Amino acid sequence: MTHRISTFVTAFALAGLAVFLGMLQALVIAPDARALTGAGHGPGYLSSDGWWLGTYRMDDGRQGFCLNAGKPSPTGHGLDYAEAAELGWYTPQQAASLAYISRSWAGTDDQLTAAAGQIATWLVAGLNGHTPEDVAARAGADAPHVLARAHEMVDEAARHGSNAVRAATVVELAETGPGRVRVELTVVRPAGSELVAPGSHLARVTLGGASFDDGSTTAELPNGTDVEITPTGTDTSITVTAHAEFSALPYGDRMLVAVPHDDAQAVLIAVPATAEADAEASATGPSPLPFQPLVATVTSTAVAAPGATVHDRLTVTVDTGDGLLPSWGVRATDDGFEPVEAIVESTLHGPFSDPIVESDAVPEGSPVVCVVETAVTGTGEYETPECTLSAAGHYVWTERIDPAAVEPDAGAERIRPWQSAFGIASEITLVSAPAETPRTQLAATGDRAETGSVAFAATLVGLGIASTLIAGCARRGAHRSVRRSLRP
């Protein structure tokens, strides 16, 4: 018993839920679905024999054009709203034209426009054996003007009617400075797709990872127009997204039709521009922020001898000030991102005879030993090629980074230049001449110095004595010759 009661209750509850969901679905799918009645005429003409040419109104205040020429008037009949796409009555060309007519003229309060719009509607949907001239005659004296305007409407609807509209968003990042965003609209017409003229509509664009000139991340932008954006990320590579939304666009073939319950004319209801389109795009690239390399340097030796080689030790970092990338920049390649390569130019100056004094710039005319280059691809430690110290004196290194040494497409535009001072103590090397060999030597066979003979010879030279006598003064015979030459 308990099982049977619970089963019944469950079944009843499920049935009720199904009914509720069905009602909810009907409300969601067809929000305009309701029972209504044809209330009478809108603007238009009533002929002398009682025929109406113009719009018809529903009891909810909406109005439109009759679709089924020859059938009874919808006035007094019950109708329901339905989306034309669900009815399947018309070809894509007819649907595009009728939708254009409904949103352009079905809501008019002008008599001639209403009459011409009704004829234009039947010219597209079908006249059911009637001629345009017969129908236009209901307008009396205005018949020629009504018929001419109706043909103009049909031509315009054929040219400007559409079946859909699409949006596309483009995001581009620059190598340096601002990037750009652009939103395009494409209308799908029966004859093909067509790009909407720039500035025709506004899209609400929301950015991610970037901002507009005023610092905001949301703006109303005209279609087909490039607008600058500034990336806000501080990573070496950045991603910027842009989401665009258009609303109330006068495109597409959406139509609302009041369908009669019995044999009467259906009514093409005036529908405002309701088409929507949205699109999103993103772009990833190197940060366009400039980066400022900094180099701390120490020479490989502070003291050396002539003929020695010396190099410089480089410690590379980056400045993290405002407006700068707080890390080493990268560039895009086919395989992803790789560090930008900068060139450190190192110059060894010297020799200087006097100690070097620090200054902001290299003194004019300073001698140069060599200039070497070191490629750096990020922060860290590097060593320059070697240079030879050929003579005694004081030497010093200077370094600089010139962006012009790098190709522009390799990231050079984002490298800030850098220059070291001249005469930094850690960059100076002193090269001293070797000590001179002493002139006094002891004889290999004793402790008597030979310098006495040398001094004596020098004295004789000073007195004008012949060098041959000096050279032989150590021999005994020679001494006797010298003595004889000194006698009066």
Tab-separated table of C-alpha atoms in Angstrom:
chain	number	residue	atom	x	y	z
A	1	MET	CA	0.000	0.000	0.000
A	2	THR	CA	2.725	2.426	0.950
A	3	HIS	CA	4.636	1.633	-2.220
A	4	ARG	CA	1.586	2.200	-4.417
A	5	ILE	CA	0.755	5.553	-2.763
A	6	SER	CA	4.317	6.833	-3.058
A	7	THR	CA	4.458	5.733	-6.681
A	8	PHE	CA	1.262	7.629	-7.411
A	9	VAL	CA	2.505	10.741	-5.660
A	10	THR	CA	5.820	10.566	-7.518
A	11	ALA	CA	4.069	10.153	-10.866
A	12	PHE	CA	1.760	13.064	-10.107
A	13	ALA	CA	4.684	15.270	-9.108
A	14	LEU	CA	6.641	14.386	-12.245
A	15	ALA	CA	3.618	15.109	-14.415
A	16	GLY	CA	3.221	18.499	-12.779
A	17	LEU	CA	6.913	19.245	-13.236
A	18	ALA	CA	6.681	18.331	-16.902
A	19	VAL	CA	3.766	20.709	-17.413
A	20	PHE	CA	5.624	23.484	-15.596
A	21	LEU	CA	8.803	22.971	-17.646
A	22	GLY	CA	6.736	22.933	-20.826
A	23	MET	CA	5.167	26.255	-19.932
A	24	LEU	CA	8.558	27.688	-19.004
A	25	GLN	CA	10.047	26.508	-22.278
A	26	ALA	CA	7.207	28.099	-24.220
A	27	LEU	CA	7.824	31.396	-22.452
A	28	VAL	CA	11.568	31.245	-23.134
A	29	ILE	CA	11.302	30.186	-26.770
A	30	ALA	CA	8.400	32.452	-27.773
A	31	PRO	CA	8.221	35.439	-25.427
A	32	ASP	CA	5.805	37.179	-27.835
A	33	ALA	CA	3.430	34.210	-28.030
A	34	ARG	CA	-0.019	35.319	-26.857
A	35	ALA	CA	-3.599	35.290	-28.084
A	36	LEU	CA	-4.426	38.600	-29.765
A	37	THR	CA	-7.030	40.078	-32.068
A	38	GLY	CA	-6.873	42.197	-35.172
A	39	ALA	CA	-8.025	45.576	-33.923
A	40	GLY	CA	-8.402	47.551	-37.159
A	41	HIS	CA	-6.604	49.897	-39.495
A	42	GLY	CA	-3.442	51.906	-39.097
A	43	PRO	CA	-2.503	54.731	-41.504
A	44	GLY	CA	-3.503	54.224	-45.170
A	45	TYR	CA	-6.284	54.733	-47.718
A	46	LEU	CA	-9.876	53.465	-47.863
A	47	SER	CA	-11.234	53.302	-51.433
A	48	SER	CA	-14.670	54.527	-52.417
A	49	ASP	CA	-15.837	50.930	-52.756
A	50	GLY	CA	-14.563	49.969	-49.300
A	51	TRP	CA	-11.125	48.425	-49.981
A	52	TRP	CA	-8.301	49.235	-47.550
A	53	LEU	CA	-4.676	49.917	-48.490
A	54	GLY	CA	-2.331	50.479	-45.576
A	55	THR	CA	-1.313	48.922	-42.266
A	56	TYR	CA	-3.356	46.883	-39.779
A	57	ARG	CA	-3.182	47.115	-36.007
A	58	MET	CA	-3.300	44.419	-33.355
A	59	ASP	CA	-5.042	44.908	-30.026
A	60	ASP	CA	-1.626	45.186	-28.307
A	61	GLY	CA	-0.841	48.317	-30.324
A	62	ARG	CA	1.504	46.774	-32.863
A	63	GLN	CA	0.902	47.209	-36.571
A	64	GLY	CA	2.112	45.751	-39.853
A	65	PHE	CA	1.385	44.768	-43.435
A	66	CYS	CA	-0.846	41.938	-44.627
A	67	LEU	CA	1.044	39.036	-46.215
A	68	ASN	CA	-1.665	37.038	-48.042
A	69	ALA	CA	-3.236	39.148	-50.795
A	70	GLY	CA	-6.820	38.178	-51.523
A	71	LYS	CA	-7.629	36.706	-48.094
A	72	PRO	CA	-10.008	38.388	-45.635
A	73	SER	CA	-8.840	41.254	-43.443
A	74	PRO	CA	-7.340	40.225	-40.088
A	75	THR	CA	-9.600	42.668	-38.241
A	76	GLY	CA	-11.690	40.817	-35.665
A	77	HIS	CA	-9.799	37.549	-36.087
A	78	GLY	CA	-7.738	35.828	-33.405
A	79	LEU	CA	-4.013	35.583	-34.129
A	80	ASP	CA	-0.794	34.397	-32.489
A	81	TYR	CA	2.705	35.739	-32.914
A	82	ALA	CA	5.310	33.441	-34.474
A	83	GLU	CA	8.852	33.817	-35.706
A	84	ALA	CA	8.874	33.709	-39.515
A	85	ALA	CA	11.906	31.390	-39.517
A	86	GLU	CA	9.784	28.738	-37.787
A	87	LEU	CA	7.041	29.021	-40.399
A	88	GLY	CA	9.334	28.312	-43.371
A	89	TRP	CA	7.145	30.253	-45.790
A	90	TYR	CA	9.790	32.222	-47.684
A	91	THR	CA	13.054	31.820	-49.576
A	92	PRO	CA	16.202	33.502	-48.194
A	93	GLN	CA	15.774	36.318	-50.736
A	94	GLN	CA	12.132	36.899	-49.758
A	95	ALA	CA	12.940	36.678	-46.058
A	96	ALA	CA	15.734	39.242	-46.405
A	97	SER	CA	13.489	41.703	-48.276
A	98	LEU	CA	10.416	41.273	-46.088
A	99	ALA	CA	12.457	41.679	-42.891
A	100	TYR	CA	13.917	44.890	-44.316
A	101	ILE	CA	10.429	46.179	-45.191
A	102	SER	CA	9.050	45.336	-41.749
A	103	ARG	CA	11.725	47.173	-39.788
A	104	SER	CA	11.937	50.098	-42.227
A	105	TRP	CA	8.302	50.975	-42.932
A	106	ALA	CA	5.756	48.726	-41.176
A	107	GLY	CA	5.661	50.994	-38.120
A	108	THR	CA	5.092	54.202	-40.096
A	109	ASP	CA	2.402	56.757	-39.284
A	110	ASP	CA	2.538	58.262	-42.782
A	111	GLN	CA	-0.398	57.481	-45.089
A	112	LEU	CA	1.487	57.247	-48.389
A	113	THR	CA	4.371	55.275	-46.872
A	114	ALA	CA	1.913	52.812	-45.310
A	115	ALA	CA	0.117	52.250	-48.621
A	116	ALA	CA	3.362	51.875	-50.593
A	117	GLY	CA	4.777	49.508	-47.958
A	118	GLN	CA	1.714	47.281	-48.230
A	119	ILE	CA	2.083	47.013	-52.002
A	120	ALA	CA	5.843	46.368	-51.621
A	121	THR	CA	5.092	43.563	-49.147
A	122	TRP	CA	2.709	41.881	-51.611
A	123	LEU	CA	5.171	42.386	-54.487
A	124	VAL	CA	7.665	40.269	-52.497
A	125	ALA	CA	5.291	37.798	-50.801
A	126	GLY	CA	2.931	37.385	-53.747
A	127	LEU	CA	-0.065	39.312	-55.161
A	128	ASN	CA	-2.230	36.214	-55.594
A	129	GLY	CA	-3.367	37.189	-59.103
A	130	HIS	CA	-3.791	40.908	-58.456
A	131	THR	CA	-1.785	43.585	-60.272
A	132	PRO	CA	0.118	46.347	-58.488
A	133	GLU	CA	-1.864	48.939	-60.431
A	134	ASP	CA	-5.206	47.512	-59.286
A	135	VAL	CA	-4.112	47.551	-55.672
A	136	ALA	CA	-2.571	51.051	-55.930
A	137	ALA	CA	-5.893	52.387	-57.297
A	138	ARG	CA	-7.285	52.166	-53.768
A	139	ALA	CA	-5.176	55.260	-52.978
A	140	GLY	CA	-7.233	57.345	-55.384
A	141	ALA	CA	-5.392	60.390	-56.692
A	142	ASP	CA	-2.215	59.333	-54.852
A	143	ALA	CA	-2.136	55.970	-56.670
A	144	PRO	CA	0.770	56.862	-59.055
A	145	HIS	CA	2.891	58.163	-56.188
A	146	VAL	CA	2.076	55.146	-54.016
A	147	LEU	CA	2.960	52.682	-56.770
A	148	ALA	CA	6.225	54.450	-57.629
A	149	ARG	CA	7.222	54.492	-53.971
A	150	ALA	CA	6.335	50.796	-53.618
A	151	HIS	CA	8.708	49.861	-56.454
A	152	GLU	CA	11.441	51.975	-54.862
A	153	MET	CA	10.929	50.098	-51.598
A	154	VAL	CA	11.186	46.729	-53.311
A	155	ASP	CA	14.424	47.732	-55.047
A	156	GLU	CA	15.899	49.080	-51.816
A	157	ALA	CA	14.911	45.965	-49.870
A	158	ALA	CA	16.482	43.724	-52.529
A	159	ARG	CA	19.755	45.648	-52.303
A	160	HIS	CA	19.936	46.178	-48.558
A	161	GLY	CA	18.048	43.212	-47.199
A	162	SER	CA	20.171	40.625	-45.425
A	163	ASN	CA	19.976	37.218	-43.835
A	164	ALA	CA	22.609	37.603	-41.104
A	165	VAL	CA	25.330	39.832	-39.712
A	166	ARG	CA	28.715	38.844	-38.327
A	167	ALA	CA	31.318	40.684	-36.269
A	168	ALA	CA	35.080	40.260	-36.278
A	169	THR	CA	37.616	41.717	-33.880
A	170	VAL	CA	41.264	42.383	-34.707
A	171	VAL	CA	43.949	42.955	-32.051
A	172	GLU	CA	47.482	43.874	-33.108
A	173	LEU	CA	50.491	44.511	-30.878
A	174	ALA	CA	53.289	46.832	-31.911
A	175	GLU	CA	57.023	46.228	-31.552
A	176	THR	CA	57.140	49.401	-29.478
A	177	GLY	CA	54.437	51.668	-28.114
A	178	PRO	CA	50.652	51.237	-28.414
A	179	GLY	CA	48.915	48.454	-30.293
A	180	ARG	CA	45.494	48.714	-31.930
A	181	VAL	CA	42.045	47.178	-31.951
A	182	ARG	CA	39.494	47.219	-34.768
A	183	VAL	CA	35.999	45.751	-35.022
A	184	GLU	CA	34.505	44.859	-38.385
A	185	LEU	CA	30.918	44.084	-39.379
A	186	THR	CA	29.994	41.872	-42.312
A	187	VAL	CA	26.434	41.627	-43.613
A	188	VAL	CA	25.373	38.387	-45.269
A	189	ARG	CA	23.052	39.242	-48.160
A	190	PRO	CA	21.364	36.805	-50.554
A	191	ALA	CA	23.850	37.869	-53.234
A	192	GLY	CA	26.900	37.536	-50.983
A	193	SER	CA	28.718	39.051	-48.026
A	194	GLU	CA	29.489	42.732	-47.743
A	195	LEU	CA	31.720	44.649	-45.322
A	196	VAL	CA	29.795	47.404	-43.565
A	197	ALA	CA	31.164	50.894	-44.210
A	198	PRO	CA	33.439	52.206	-41.411
A	199	GLY	CA	31.735	54.254	-38.741
A	200	SER	CA	28.244	52.886	-39.416
A	201	HIS	CA	27.690	51.363	-35.964
A	202	LEU	CA	29.151	51.421	-32.471
A	203	ALA	CA	30.421	48.354	-30.647
A	204	ARG	CA	30.962	48.059	-26.938
A	205	VAL	CA	34.531	46.786	-26.649
A	206	THR	CA	36.044	45.393	-23.468
A	207	LEU	CA	39.802	44.889	-23.229
A	208	GLY	CA	41.841	42.455	-21.195
A	209	GLY	CA	45.544	43.103	-20.636
A	210	ALA	CA	45.383	46.595	-22.165
A	211	SER	CA	43.636	49.953	-21.819
A	212	PHE	CA	42.436	52.781	-24.031
A	213	ASP	CA	44.049	56.222	-24.091
A	214	ASP	CA	41.986	57.432	-21.139
A	215	GLY	CA	43.021	54.438	-19.024
A	216	SER	CA	39.633	52.697	-19.269
A	217	THR	CA	39.165	49.112	-20.411
A	218	THR	CA	35.699	49.564	-21.970
A	219	ALA	CA	34.681	51.939	-24.755
A	220	GLU	CA	32.141	52.460	-27.546
A	221	LEU	CA	34.070	52.120	-30.801
A	222	PRO	CA	32.903	52.694	-34.392
A	223	ASN	CA	33.198	49.698	-36.685
A	224	GLY	CA	36.062	49.608	-39.178
A	225	THR	CA	38.179	52.098	-37.225
A	226	ASP	CA	41.629	51.507	-35.727
A	227	VAL	CA	41.835	52.590	-32.096
A	228	GLU	CA	45.074	52.659	-30.099
A	229	ILE	CA	45.416	50.461	-27.041
A	230	THR	CA	48.253	50.280	-24.523
A	231	PRO	CA	49.231	46.909	-23.041
A	232	THR	CA	49.264	46.957	-19.253
A	233	GLY	CA	51.260	43.795	-18.551
A	234	THR	CA	54.874	43.932	-17.386
A	235	ASP	CA	55.918	40.391	-18.303
A	236	THR	CA	58.368	39.839	-21.117
A	237	SER	CA	55.510	38.564	-23.303
A	238	ILE	CA	51.949	39.813	-23.046
A	239	THR	CA	48.465	38.734	-24.160
A	240	VAL	CA	45.738	41.250	-24.987
A	241	THR	CA	42.094	40.306	-25.576
A	242	ALA	CA	39.216	42.360	-26.956
A	243	HIS	CA	35.535	41.406	-26.800
A	244	ALA	CA	33.140	43.420	-28.990
A	245	GLU	CA	29.343	43.477	-28.812
A	246	PHE	CA	26.912	45.080	-31.269
A	247	SER	CA	23.213	45.376	-30.493
A	248	ALA	CA	20.098	46.729	-32.250
A	249	LEU	CA	21.610	46.234	-35.686
A	250	PRO	CA	19.286	46.691	-38.699
A	251	TYR	CA	20.342	43.463	-40.392
A	252	GLY	CA	19.209	39.879	-40.699
A	253	ASP	CA	15.926	38.270	-41.715
A	254	ARG	CA	14.184	38.076	-38.364
A	255	MET	CA	10.440	38.687	-38.792
A	256	LEU	CA	7.538	38.534	-36.387
A	257	VAL	CA	4.298	37.351	-37.985
A	258	ALA	CA	0.805	37.452	-36.523
A	259	VAL	CA	-0.666	34.161	-37.726
A	260	PRO	CA	-4.518	33.933	-37.814
A	261	HIS	CA	-6.439	31.090	-36.196
A	262	ASP	CA	-8.708	30.811	-39.248
A	263	ASP	CA	-8.906	31.971	-42.854
A	264	ALA	CA	-7.578	35.529	-42.771
A	265	GLN	CA	-4.449	37.415	-43.691
A	266	ALA	CA	-1.275	36.958	-41.643
A	267	VAL	CA	0.337	40.245	-40.691
A	268	LEU	CA	4.022	41.154	-41.024
A	269	ILE	CA	4.534	43.008	-37.743
A	270	ALA	CA	6.861	45.996	-37.468
A	271	VAL	CA	9.995	44.883	-35.628
A	272	PRO	CA	12.719	47.330	-34.649
A	273	ALA	CA	16.374	46.642	-35.363
A	274	THR	CA	17.226	43.776	-33.032
A	275	ALA	CA	20.148	41.950	-34.627
A	276	GLU	CA	23.171	41.299	-32.426
A	277	ALA	CA	26.751	40.368	-33.225
A	278	ASP	CA	29.755	39.777	-31.049
A	279	ALA	CA	33.339	38.691	-31.534
A	280	GLU	CA	36.471	38.237	-29.490
A	281	ALA	CA	40.125	38.197	-30.457
A	282	SER	CA	43.452	38.037	-28.695
A	283	ALA	CA	47.071	38.622	-29.564
A	284	THR	CA	50.262	37.542	-27.827
A	285	GLY	CA	53.616	39.159	-28.426
A	286	PRO	CA	56.719	40.628	-26.837
A	287	SER	CA	56.136	43.421	-24.391
A	288	PRO	CA	56.494	46.729	-26.245
A	289	LEU	CA	57.981	48.362	-23.144
A	290	PRO	CA	61.605	49.462	-23.521
A	291	PHE	CA	64.233	47.914	-21.281
A	292	GLN	CA	67.350	49.587	-19.909
A	293	PRO	CA	70.468	47.396	-19.627
A	294	LEU	CA	72.941	48.291	-16.877
A	295	VAL	CA	76.517	46.969	-16.804
A	296	ALA	CA	78.887	46.779	-13.826
A	297	THR	CA	82.482	46.052	-14.865
A	298	VAL	CA	85.731	44.860	-13.276
A	299	THR	CA	89.004	44.422	-15.129
A	300	SER	CA	90.531	40.959	-14.975
A	301	THR	CA	93.734	42.239	-13.326
A	302	ALA	CA	94.683	45.434	-11.561
A	303	VAL	CA	98.462	44.991	-12.044
A	304	ALA	CA	100.276	43.484	-15.022
A	305	ALA	CA	103.522	43.479	-16.946
A	306	PRO	CA	104.075	44.525	-20.565
A	307	GLY	CA	102.933	41.818	-22.956
A	308	ALA	CA	100.222	40.479	-20.649
A	309	THR	CA	96.605	40.150	-21.781
A	310	VAL	CA	93.598	41.586	-19.996
A	311	HIS	CA	89.821	41.270	-20.359
A	312	ASP	CA	86.837	42.832	-18.664
A	313	ARG	CA	84.247	41.080	-16.507
A	314	LEU	CA	80.659	42.281	-17.101
A	315	THR	CA	77.719	41.966	-14.732
A	316	VAL	CA	74.546	42.780	-16.693
A	317	THR	CA	71.274	43.836	-14.993
A	318	VAL	CA	68.243	45.957	-16.005
A	319	ASP	CA	66.763	49.136	-14.610
A	320	THR	CA	63.298	48.662	-13.071
A	321	GLY	CA	62.180	52.304	-13.170
A	322	ASP	CA	58.755	53.570	-14.227
A	323	GLY	CA	57.867	52.966	-17.847
A	324	LEU	CA	60.537	50.282	-18.246
A	325	LEU	CA	60.223	46.550	-18.631
A	326	PRO	CA	61.531	45.194	-15.306
A	327	SER	CA	63.234	42.277	-17.057
A	328	TRP	CA	65.247	41.553	-20.182
A	329	GLY	CA	63.205	41.936	-23.366
A	330	VAL	CA	62.302	39.134	-25.763
A	331	ARG	CA	61.429	38.989	-29.437
A	332	ALA	CA	59.081	36.754	-31.390
A	333	THR	CA	60.453	33.978	-33.605
A	334	ASP	CA	58.921	31.095	-35.516
A	335	ASP	CA	59.623	28.895	-32.514
A	336	GLY	CA	58.243	31.238	-29.871
A	337	PHE	CA	60.111	33.914	-27.953
A	338	GLU	CA	63.818	34.375	-27.445
A	339	PRO	CA	65.853	37.048	-25.614
A	340	VAL	CA	66.825	40.185	-27.475
A	341	GLU	CA	70.571	40.275	-28.138
A	342	ALA	CA	72.435	43.447	-27.187
A	343	ILE	CA	76.060	44.262	-27.987
A	344	VAL	CA	78.371	45.586	-25.283
A	345	GLU	CA	81.221	47.494	-26.916
A	346	SER	CA	84.313	47.543	-24.656
A	347	THR	CA	87.232	49.909	-25.285
A	348	LEU	CA	90.604	49.612	-23.557
A	349	HIS	CA	92.256	53.050	-23.309
A	350	GLY	CA	95.960	53.606	-22.630
A	351	PRO	CA	98.706	53.714	-21.842
A	352	PHE	CA	98.569	56.908	-19.791
A	353	SER	CA	101.742	58.041	-18.002
A	354	ASP	CA	99.841	59.689	-15.146
A	355	PRO	CA	97.279	58.085	-12.859
A	356	ILE	CA	93.761	58.089	-14.370
A	357	VAL	CA	91.125	60.435	-12.952
A	358	GLU	CA	87.415	59.529	-13.192
A	359	SER	CA	85.212	61.631	-15.496
A	360	ASP	CA	81.831	61.336	-17.177
A	361	ALA	CA	83.259	61.184	-20.689
A	362	VAL	CA	86.425	59.875	-22.305
A	363	PRO	CA	89.016	62.683	-22.561
A	364	GLU	CA	89.498	63.854	-26.101
A	365	GLY	CA	92.483	62.275	-27.843
A	366	SER	CA	92.824	59.395	-25.385
A	367	PRO	CA	94.905	56.553	-26.841
A	368	VAL	CA	93.060	53.306	-27.558
A	369	VAL	CA	94.575	49.830	-27.319
A	370	CYS	CA	91.617	47.860	-28.705
A	371	VAL	CA	87.852	47.724	-29.101
A	372	VAL	CA	86.027	44.406	-28.549
A	373	GLU	CA	82.359	43.354	-28.587
A	374	THR	CA	80.410	40.983	-26.357
A	375	ALA	CA	76.928	39.728	-27.218
A	376	VAL	CA	74.635	39.595	-24.180
A	377	THR	CA	71.209	37.932	-24.141
A	378	GLY	CA	70.008	38.650	-20.646
A	379	THR	CA	71.131	39.474	-17.162
A	380	GLY	CA	74.143	37.636	-15.757
A	381	GLU	CA	77.942	37.420	-15.937
A	382	TYR	CA	79.963	37.803	-19.153
A	383	GLU	CA	83.638	38.195	-20.141
A	384	THR	CA	84.972	40.306	-22.979
A	385	PRO	CA	87.601	39.133	-25.486
A	386	GLU	CA	91.219	39.821	-24.426
A	387	CYS	CA	93.465	42.740	-25.272
A	388	THR	CA	97.295	42.873	-25.037
A	389	LEU	CA	99.067	45.389	-22.789
A	390	SER	CA	102.123	46.293	-24.857
A	391	ALA	CA	103.800	48.978	-22.740
A	392	ALA	CA	104.042	50.356	-19.237
A	393	GLY	CA	101.450	52.833	-18.048
A	394	HIS	CA	97.909	53.146	-16.811
A	395	TYR	CA	95.021	51.489	-18.710
A	396	VAL	CA	91.245	51.672	-18.236
A	397	TRP	CA	88.139	50.056	-19.785
A	398	THR	CA	84.965	51.861	-20.863
A	399	GLU	CA	81.767	50.173	-22.102
A	400	ARG	CA	78.678	51.201	-23.992
A	401	ILE	CA	75.518	49.666	-25.478
A	402	ASP	CA	74.313	51.187	-28.737
A	403	PRO	CA	70.915	49.910	-30.011
A	404	ALA	CA	72.039	50.715	-33.546
A	405	ALA	CA	74.392	47.722	-33.337
A	406	VAL	CA	71.310	45.444	-33.414
A	407	GLU	CA	68.890	44.979	-36.335
A	408	PRO	CA	65.543	46.785	-35.764
A	409	ASP	CA	63.510	43.617	-36.349
A	410	ALA	CA	65.605	41.859	-33.704
A	411	GLY	CA	64.300	44.068	-30.903
A	412	ALA	CA	66.730	46.971	-31.151
A	413	GLU	CA	63.995	49.584	-30.860
A	414	ARG	CA	63.241	48.471	-27.314
A	415	ILE	CA	66.870	48.615	-26.074
A	416	ARG	CA	67.757	51.803	-24.244
A	417	PRO	CA	71.372	52.974	-24.782
A	418	TRP	CA	73.892	52.820	-21.960
A	419	GLN	CA	77.363	54.334	-21.441
A	420	SER	CA	79.859	53.850	-18.617
A	421	ALA	CA	81.906	56.622	-17.045
A	422	PHE	CA	85.640	56.967	-17.721
A	423	GLY	CA	88.265	56.139	-15.118
A	424	ILE	CA	86.252	53.830	-12.843
A	425	ALA	CA	88.695	52.398	-10.316
A	426	SER	CA	87.606	48.778	-10.838
A	427	GLU	CA	88.438	49.159	-14.540
A	428	ILE	CA	92.027	50.363	-14.184
A	429	THR	CA	95.131	48.220	-14.779
A	430	LEU	CA	98.672	49.436	-13.964
A	431	VAL	CA	101.427	48.043	-16.152
A	432	SER	CA	104.947	48.532	-14.666
A	433	ALA	CA	108.261	48.148	-16.541
A	434	PRO	CA	110.521	45.306	-15.232
A	435	ALA	CA	113.349	46.287	-12.808
A	436	GLU	CA	116.732	47.111	-14.546
A	437	THR	CA	119.581	44.522	-14.284
A	438	PRO	CA	122.355	45.762	-11.821
A	439	ARG	CA	125.603	46.844	-13.653
A	440	THR	CA	127.973	45.665	-10.857
A	441	GLN	CA	128.916	42.016	-11.274
A	442	LEU	CA	131.418	39.974	-9.199
A	443	ALA	CA	134.203	38.129	-11.053
A	444	ALA	CA	133.554	34.464	-11.402
A	445	THR	CA	137.033	33.613	-9.945
A	446	GLY	CA	137.314	36.033	-7.036
A	447	ASP	CA	135.916	38.918	-5.095
A	448	ARG	CA	137.797	41.718	-6.919
A	449	ALA	CA	135.467	43.921	-8.834
A	450	GLU	CA	136.219	44.874	-12.415
A	451	THR	CA	134.652	48.230	-11.894
A	452	GLY	CA	137.968	49.774	-10.913
A	453	SER	CA	139.420	49.191	-14.393
A	454	VAL	CA	136.239	50.552	-15.948
A	455	ALA	CA	136.412	53.711	-13.828
A	456	PHE	CA	140.084	54.194	-14.583
A	457	ALA	CA	139.414	53.824	-18.277
A	458	ALA	CA	136.659	56.412	-18.066
A	459	THR	CA	139.104	58.803	-16.390
A	460	LEU	CA	141.586	58.277	-19.151
A	461	VAL	CA	138.924	58.906	-21.752
A	462	GLY	CA	138.151	62.157	-20.001
A	463	LEU	CA	141.851	63.072	-20.276
A	464	GLY	CA	141.957	62.319	-23.983
A	465	ILE	CA	144.069	59.151	-23.746
A	466	ALA	CA	143.810	56.857	-26.745
A	467	SER	CA	141.281	54.049	-26.457
A	468	THR	CA	143.865	51.470	-27.500
A	469	LEU	CA	145.909	52.304	-24.433
A	470	ILE	CA	142.821	52.099	-22.216
A	471	ALA	CA	141.878	48.712	-23.575
A	472	GLY	CA	145.307	47.341	-22.756
A	473	CYS	CA	145.960	49.065	-19.419
A	474	ALA	CA	145.518	45.844	-17.518
A	475	ARG	CA	148.593	44.334	-19.151
A	476	ARG	CA	152.078	45.034	-17.638
A	477	GLY	CA	153.730	46.199	-20.798
A	478	ALA	CA	150.944	48.543	-21.408
A	479	HIS	CA	151.463	50.109	-17.995
A	480	ARG	CA	155.067	50.784	-18.894
A	481	SER	CA	153.958	52.444	-22.137
A	482	VAL	CA	151.633	54.644	-20.257
A	483	ARG	CA	154.276	55.577	-17.786
A	484	ARG	CA	156.766	56.444	-20.632
A	485	SER	CA	154.251	58.589	-22.292
A	486	LEU	CA	153.868	60.599	-19.094
A	487	ARG	CA	157.577	61.533	-18.874
A	488	PRO	CA	158.551	65.163	-19.628
